[in-house]
Coordinates of C-alpha atoms in Angstrom, one line a residue:
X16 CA 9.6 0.2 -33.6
X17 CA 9.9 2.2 -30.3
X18 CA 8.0 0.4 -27.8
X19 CA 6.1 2.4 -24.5
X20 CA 7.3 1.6 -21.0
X21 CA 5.3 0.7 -17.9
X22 CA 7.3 1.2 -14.6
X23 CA 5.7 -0.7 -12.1
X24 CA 6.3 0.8 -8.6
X25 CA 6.1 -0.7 -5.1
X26 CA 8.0 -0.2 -2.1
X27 CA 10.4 -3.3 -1.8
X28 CA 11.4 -5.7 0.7
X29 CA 14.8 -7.1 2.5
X30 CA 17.3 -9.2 -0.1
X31 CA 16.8 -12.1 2.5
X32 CA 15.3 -12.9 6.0
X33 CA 18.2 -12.2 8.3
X34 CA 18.6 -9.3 10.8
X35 CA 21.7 -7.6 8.7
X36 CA 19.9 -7.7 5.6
X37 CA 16.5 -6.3 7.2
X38 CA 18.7 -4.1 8.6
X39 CA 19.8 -2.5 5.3
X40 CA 16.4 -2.3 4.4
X41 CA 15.1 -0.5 7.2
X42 CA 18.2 1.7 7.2
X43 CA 17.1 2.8 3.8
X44 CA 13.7 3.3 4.1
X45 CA 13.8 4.7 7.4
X46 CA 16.4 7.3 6.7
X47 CA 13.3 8.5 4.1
X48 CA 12.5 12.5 5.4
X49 CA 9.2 11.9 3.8
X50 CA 8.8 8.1 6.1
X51 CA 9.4 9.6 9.2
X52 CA 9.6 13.2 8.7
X53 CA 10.7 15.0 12.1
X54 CA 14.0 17.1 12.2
X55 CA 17.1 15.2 10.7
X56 CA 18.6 15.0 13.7
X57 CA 15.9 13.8 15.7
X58 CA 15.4 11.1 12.5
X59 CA 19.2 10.1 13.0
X60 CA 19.0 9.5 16.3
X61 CA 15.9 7.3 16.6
X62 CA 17.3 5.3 13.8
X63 CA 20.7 4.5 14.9
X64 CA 20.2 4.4 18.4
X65 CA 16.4 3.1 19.0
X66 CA 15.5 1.2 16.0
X67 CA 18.6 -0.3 14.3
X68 CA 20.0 -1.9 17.5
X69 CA 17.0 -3.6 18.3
X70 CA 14.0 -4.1 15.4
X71 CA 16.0 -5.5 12.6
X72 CA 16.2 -9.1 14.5
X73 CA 12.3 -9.2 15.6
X74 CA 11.8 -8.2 12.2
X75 CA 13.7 -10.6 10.1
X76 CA 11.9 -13.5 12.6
X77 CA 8.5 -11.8 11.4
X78 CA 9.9 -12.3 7.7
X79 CA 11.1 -15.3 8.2
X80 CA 7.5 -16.6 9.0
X81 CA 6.2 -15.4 5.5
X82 CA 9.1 -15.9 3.0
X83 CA 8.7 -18.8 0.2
X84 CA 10.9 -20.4 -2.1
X85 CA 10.4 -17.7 -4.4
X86 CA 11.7 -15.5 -1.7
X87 CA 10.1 -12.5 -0.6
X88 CA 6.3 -12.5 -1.2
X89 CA 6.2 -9.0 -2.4
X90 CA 8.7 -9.2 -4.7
X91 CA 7.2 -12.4 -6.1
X92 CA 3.9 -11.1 -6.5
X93 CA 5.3 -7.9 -7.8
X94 CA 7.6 -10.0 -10.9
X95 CA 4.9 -12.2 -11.3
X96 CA 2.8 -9.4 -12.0
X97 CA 5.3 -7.5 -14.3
X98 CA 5.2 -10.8 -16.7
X99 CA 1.2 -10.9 -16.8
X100 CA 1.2 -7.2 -17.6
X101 CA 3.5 -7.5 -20.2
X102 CA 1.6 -10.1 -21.6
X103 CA -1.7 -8.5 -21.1
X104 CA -0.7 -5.7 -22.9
X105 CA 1.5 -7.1 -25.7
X106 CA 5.0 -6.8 -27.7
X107 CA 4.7 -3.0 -28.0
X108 CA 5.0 -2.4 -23.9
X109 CA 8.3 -3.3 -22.1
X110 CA 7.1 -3.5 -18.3
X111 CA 9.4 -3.2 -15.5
X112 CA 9.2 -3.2 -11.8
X113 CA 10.8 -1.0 -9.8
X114 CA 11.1 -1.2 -5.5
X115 CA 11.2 2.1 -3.8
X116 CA 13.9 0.7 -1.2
X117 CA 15.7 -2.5 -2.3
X118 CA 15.9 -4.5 -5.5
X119 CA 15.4 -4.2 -8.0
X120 CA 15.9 -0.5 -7.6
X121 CA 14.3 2.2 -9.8
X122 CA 17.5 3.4 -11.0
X123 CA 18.1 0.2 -12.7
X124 CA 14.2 -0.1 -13.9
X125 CA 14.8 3.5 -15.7
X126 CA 17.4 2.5 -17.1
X127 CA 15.7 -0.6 -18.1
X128 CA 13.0 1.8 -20.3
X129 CA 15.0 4.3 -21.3
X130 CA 14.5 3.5 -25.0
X131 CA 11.2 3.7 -24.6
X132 CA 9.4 6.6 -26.6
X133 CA 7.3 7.7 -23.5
X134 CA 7.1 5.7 -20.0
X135 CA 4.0 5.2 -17.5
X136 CA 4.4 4.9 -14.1
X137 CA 2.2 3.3 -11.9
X138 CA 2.6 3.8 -8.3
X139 CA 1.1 0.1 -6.8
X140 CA -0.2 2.0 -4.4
X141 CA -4.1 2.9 -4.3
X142 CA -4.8 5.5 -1.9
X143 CA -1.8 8.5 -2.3
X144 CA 0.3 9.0 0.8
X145 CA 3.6 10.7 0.7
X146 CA 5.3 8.5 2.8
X147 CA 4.3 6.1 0.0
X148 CA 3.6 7.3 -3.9
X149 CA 5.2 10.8 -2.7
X150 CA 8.3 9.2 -2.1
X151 CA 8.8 7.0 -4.8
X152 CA 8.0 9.5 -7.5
X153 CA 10.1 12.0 -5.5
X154 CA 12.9 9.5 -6.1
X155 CA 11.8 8.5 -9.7
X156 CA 12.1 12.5 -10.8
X157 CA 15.3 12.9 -9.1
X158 CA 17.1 9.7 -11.4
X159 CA 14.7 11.2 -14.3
X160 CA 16.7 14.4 -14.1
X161 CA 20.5 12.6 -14.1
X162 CA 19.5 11.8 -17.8
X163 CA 20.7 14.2 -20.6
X164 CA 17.4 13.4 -22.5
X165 CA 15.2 13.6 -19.5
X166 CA 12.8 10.5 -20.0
X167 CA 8.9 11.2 -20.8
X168 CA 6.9 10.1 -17.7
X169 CA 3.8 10.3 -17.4
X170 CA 2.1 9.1 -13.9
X171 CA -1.2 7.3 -13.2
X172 CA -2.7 9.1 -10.2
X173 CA -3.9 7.1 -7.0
X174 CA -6.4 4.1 -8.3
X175 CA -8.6 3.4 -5.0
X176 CA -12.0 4.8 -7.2
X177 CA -10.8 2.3 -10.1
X178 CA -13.7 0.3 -10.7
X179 CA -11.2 -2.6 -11.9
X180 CA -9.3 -3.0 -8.7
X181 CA -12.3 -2.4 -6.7
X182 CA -14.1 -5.5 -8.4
X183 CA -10.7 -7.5 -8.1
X184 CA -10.7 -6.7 -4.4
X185 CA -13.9 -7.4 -3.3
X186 CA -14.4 -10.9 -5.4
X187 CA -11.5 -11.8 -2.9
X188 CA -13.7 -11.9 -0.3
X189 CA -17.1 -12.2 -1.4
X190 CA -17.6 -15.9 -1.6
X191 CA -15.6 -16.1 2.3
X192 CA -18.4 -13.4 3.5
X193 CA -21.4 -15.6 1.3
X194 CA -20.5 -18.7 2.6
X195 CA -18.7 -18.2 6.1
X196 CA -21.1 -15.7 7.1
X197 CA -18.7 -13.6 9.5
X198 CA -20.0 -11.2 12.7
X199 CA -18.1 -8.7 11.2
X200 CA -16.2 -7.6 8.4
X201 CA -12.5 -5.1 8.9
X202 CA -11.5 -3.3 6.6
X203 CA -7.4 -2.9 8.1
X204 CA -5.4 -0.2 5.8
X205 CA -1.7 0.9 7.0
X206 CA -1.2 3.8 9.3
X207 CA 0.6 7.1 9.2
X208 CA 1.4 9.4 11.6
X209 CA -1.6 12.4 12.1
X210 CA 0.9 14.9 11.3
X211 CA 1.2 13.4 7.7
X212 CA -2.2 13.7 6.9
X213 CA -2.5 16.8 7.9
X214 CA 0.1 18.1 6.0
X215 CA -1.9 17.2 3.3
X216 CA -5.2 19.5 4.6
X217 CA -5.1 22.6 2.4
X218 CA -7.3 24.6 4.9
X219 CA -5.2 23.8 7.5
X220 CA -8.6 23.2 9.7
X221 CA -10.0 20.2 8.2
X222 CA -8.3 17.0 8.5
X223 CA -8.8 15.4 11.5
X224 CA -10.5 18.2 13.0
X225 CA -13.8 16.9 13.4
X226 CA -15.6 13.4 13.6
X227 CA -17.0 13.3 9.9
X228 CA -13.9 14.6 7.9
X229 CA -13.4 11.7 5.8
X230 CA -17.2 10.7 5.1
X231 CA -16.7 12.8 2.0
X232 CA -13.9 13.8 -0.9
X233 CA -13.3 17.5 -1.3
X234 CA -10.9 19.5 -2.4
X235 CA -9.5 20.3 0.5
X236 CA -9.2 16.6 1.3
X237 CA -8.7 15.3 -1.9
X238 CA -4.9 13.9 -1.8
X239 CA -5.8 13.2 2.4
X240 CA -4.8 9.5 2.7
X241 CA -7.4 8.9 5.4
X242 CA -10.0 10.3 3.1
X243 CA -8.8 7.9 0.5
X244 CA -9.1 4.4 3.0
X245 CA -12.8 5.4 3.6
X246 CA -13.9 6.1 0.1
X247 CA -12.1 2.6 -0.8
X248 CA -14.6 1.0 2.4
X249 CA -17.0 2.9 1.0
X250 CA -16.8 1.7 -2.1
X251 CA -16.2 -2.3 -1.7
X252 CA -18.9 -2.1 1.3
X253 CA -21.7 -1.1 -1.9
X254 CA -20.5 -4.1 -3.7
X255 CA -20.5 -6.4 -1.2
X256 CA -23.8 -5.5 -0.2
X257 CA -22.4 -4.9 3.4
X258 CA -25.1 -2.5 6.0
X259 CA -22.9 -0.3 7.9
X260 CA -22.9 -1.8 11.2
X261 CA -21.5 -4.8 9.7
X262 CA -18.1 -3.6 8.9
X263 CA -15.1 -1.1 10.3
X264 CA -12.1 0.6 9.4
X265 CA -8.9 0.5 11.3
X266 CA -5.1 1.2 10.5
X267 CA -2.2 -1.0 11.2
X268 CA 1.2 -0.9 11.8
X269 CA 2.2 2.0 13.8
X270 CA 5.3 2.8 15.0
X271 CA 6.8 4.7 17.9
X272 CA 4.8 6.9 20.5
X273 CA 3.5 9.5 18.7
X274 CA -0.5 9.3 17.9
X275 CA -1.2 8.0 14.1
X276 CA -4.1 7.7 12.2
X277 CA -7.3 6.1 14.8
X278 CA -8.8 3.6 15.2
X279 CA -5.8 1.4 15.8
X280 CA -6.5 -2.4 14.1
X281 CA -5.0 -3.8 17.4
X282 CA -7.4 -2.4 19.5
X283 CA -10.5 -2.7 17.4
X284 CA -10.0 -6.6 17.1
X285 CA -10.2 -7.1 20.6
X286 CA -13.1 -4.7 21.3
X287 CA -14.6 -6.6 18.4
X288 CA -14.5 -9.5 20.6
X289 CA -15.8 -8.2 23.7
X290 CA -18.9 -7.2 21.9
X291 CA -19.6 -10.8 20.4
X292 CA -18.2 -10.7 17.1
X293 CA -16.4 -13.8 17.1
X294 CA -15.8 -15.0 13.7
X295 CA -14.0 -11.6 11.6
X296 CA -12.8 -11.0 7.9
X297 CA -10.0 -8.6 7.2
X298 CA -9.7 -7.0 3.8
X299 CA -6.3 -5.0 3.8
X300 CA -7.2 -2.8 0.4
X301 CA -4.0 -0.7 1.0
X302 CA -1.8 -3.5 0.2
X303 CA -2.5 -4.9 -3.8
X304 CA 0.1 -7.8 -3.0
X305 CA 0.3 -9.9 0.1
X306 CA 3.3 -9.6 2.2
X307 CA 4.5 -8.9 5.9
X308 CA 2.1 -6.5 7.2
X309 CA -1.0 -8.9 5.7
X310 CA 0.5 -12.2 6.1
X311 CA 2.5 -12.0 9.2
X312 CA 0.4 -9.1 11.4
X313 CA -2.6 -9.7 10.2
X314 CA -2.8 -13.1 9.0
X315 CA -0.5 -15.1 12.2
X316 CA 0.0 -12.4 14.9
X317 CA -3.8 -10.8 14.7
X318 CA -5.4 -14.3 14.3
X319 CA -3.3 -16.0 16.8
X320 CA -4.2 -13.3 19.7
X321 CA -7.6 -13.1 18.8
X322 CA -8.0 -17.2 18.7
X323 CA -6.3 -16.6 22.4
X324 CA -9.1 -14.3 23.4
X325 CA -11.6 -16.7 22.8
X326 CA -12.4 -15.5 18.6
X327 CA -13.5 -18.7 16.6
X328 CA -12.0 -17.7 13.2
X329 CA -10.3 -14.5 11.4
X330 CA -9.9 -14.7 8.2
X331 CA -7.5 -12.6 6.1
X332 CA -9.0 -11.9 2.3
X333 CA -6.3 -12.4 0.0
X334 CA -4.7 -9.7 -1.8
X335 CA -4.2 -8.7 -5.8
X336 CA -1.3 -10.3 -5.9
X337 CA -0.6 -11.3 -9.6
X338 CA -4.0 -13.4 -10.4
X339 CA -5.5 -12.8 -14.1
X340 CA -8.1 -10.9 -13.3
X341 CA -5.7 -8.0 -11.8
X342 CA -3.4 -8.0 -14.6
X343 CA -6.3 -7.8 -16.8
X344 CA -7.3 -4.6 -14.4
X345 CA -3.9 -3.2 -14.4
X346 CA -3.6 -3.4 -18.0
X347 CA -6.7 -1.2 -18.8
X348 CA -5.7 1.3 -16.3
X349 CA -2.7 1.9 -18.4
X350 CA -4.4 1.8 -21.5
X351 CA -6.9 4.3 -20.7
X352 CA -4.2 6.3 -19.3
X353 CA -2.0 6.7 -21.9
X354 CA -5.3 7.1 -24.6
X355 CA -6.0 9.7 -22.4
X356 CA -2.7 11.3 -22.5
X357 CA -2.3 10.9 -26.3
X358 CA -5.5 12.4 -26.7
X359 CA -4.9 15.4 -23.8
X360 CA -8.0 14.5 -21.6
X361 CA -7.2 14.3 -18.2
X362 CA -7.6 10.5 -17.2
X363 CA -11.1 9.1 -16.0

């Protein structure tokens, strides 16, 4: 009996802690045009002569600080949730996970399904960027296309209005908030660069162009990551039962001189502070599995400045990871994707 595929697809992570093996990692995924997207030229040379000599040692240090005996967390989470899939969903689904950048690599996932009478893909990714979902399915299409019989793929689009991982995320937090009773909730999602997002403005005079251009989805904004972080806050605010001034967005992680996506998590937290809020939860919905940007920058490095500024307590909500009730959630994404497919509706 032909059995249906479900590539599982996240970004990936260095084989090991140590500054050469970060550096393949970052050599990869910073050589991506669609990561940092400036002229290849300019890309070469602030790889090889700015980044590489100097970040993959802080870097591997930073990993160092979150890896386990499983190894790295993301990849743990991301097996552990290919097995609860699989047995979520039964014998009839083979479910595989592919990395972006790094093992196990997609080429070897496809070629892991490729008996498989049709395949979904699932982008772990909830809000669509193309540094991120763009440029794994750009890579996904191009090893599609080395195959004779070209494999039959069909992609769930970004998740961050699923109601199933909008529950999972905020029962993370919700008994911390109940209980603890912070100042002030965050709501931290990774950065990009402004000229990504607005790249992805079909006006051309939308996206970031005035102060309330991602209060609402449109079509013109409709694949804007920004857009997408706020209608996830949005979203996990009204089930948490959270007023407006008790919460904020920020973005994380930026990198180089050029301006990204504002406000900037590392200025917010300390501006948090100077207004009172002393005792913070951070949800990081951008991320469905914990790893170095939640644990390390977030979870150490943003608790361990903001403790030095005289915070009492920040508390990082765990992510997805691979807990029951996200597999469960994962599953019937899939399922009503592919009943959707099989039935030609567009899916829900």
């Amino acid at each position: 009996m032909a059995k249906q595929g479900l590539l599982l697809i996240n970004l990936g992570t260095p084989e090991a802690p140590t500054t050469e093996a970060v550096r393949r990692y970052l050599r990869e995924f910073l050589s991506d045009p669609r990561v940092i997207d400036i002229h290849p030229l300019g890309r070469w040379l602030l790889l090889n002569l700015i980044i590489l000599p100097f970040r993959p040692s802080k870097s591997a240090a930073a990993y160092r600080k979150v890896w386990t005996q499983q190894g790295s967390p993301l990849l743990a989470h991301g097996l552990g949730l290919e097995q609860a899939v699989a047995e979520k969903l039964g014998p009839t689904w083979l479910v595989k996970l592919g990395m972006r950048y790094g093992q196990p690599a997609l080429s070897d996932t496809l070629r892991a399904l490729q008996d498989c009478e049709r395949v979904v893909v699932l982008p772990l990714y909830p809000q669509y960027s193309a540094a991120s979902t763009g440029s794994s399915l750009d890579l996904l299409y191009a090893e599609a296309g080395k195959y004779w019989v070209t494999p039959n793929l069909s992609v769930i689009p970004p998740f961050y209005r699923d109601p199933g991982f909008l529950e999972c995320m905020a029962r993370r937090g919700r008994s911390l908030i109940e209980q603890d009773k912070p100042d002030h909730i965050l709501f931290s999602y990774h950065g990009l660069p402004e000229r990504q997002i607005k790249k992805c403005d079909r006006s051309d005079s939308h996206c970031l162009q005035k102060p309330d251009c991602c209060d609402r989805i449109e079509t013109v904004n409709q694949f804007c990551y920004r857009a997408q972080c706020y209608d996830t806050t949005r979203s996990l605010a009204q089930l948490l039962g959270i007023s407006d001034d008790r919460y904020s967005v920020c973005f994380q992680s930026r990198l180089g001189r050029t301006p990204w996506i504002k406000p900037y998590t590392d200025e917010v937290i300390p501006s948090l502070l100077a207004k009172g809020k002393k005792r913070i939860v951070v949800f990081c919905p951008a991320f469905v599995a914990d790893c170095l940007e939640t644990l390390e920058e977030i979870g150490m490095r943003a608790r361990e400045e903001f403790l030095a500024k005289g915070g009492e307590w920040l508390t990082l909500v765990p992510s997805l990871n691979a807990e029951a009730d996200w597999a469960d959630a994962v599953a019937q994404l899939v399922l009503s994707h592919d009943r959707a497919q099989q039935s030609g509706k567009p899916t829900p």
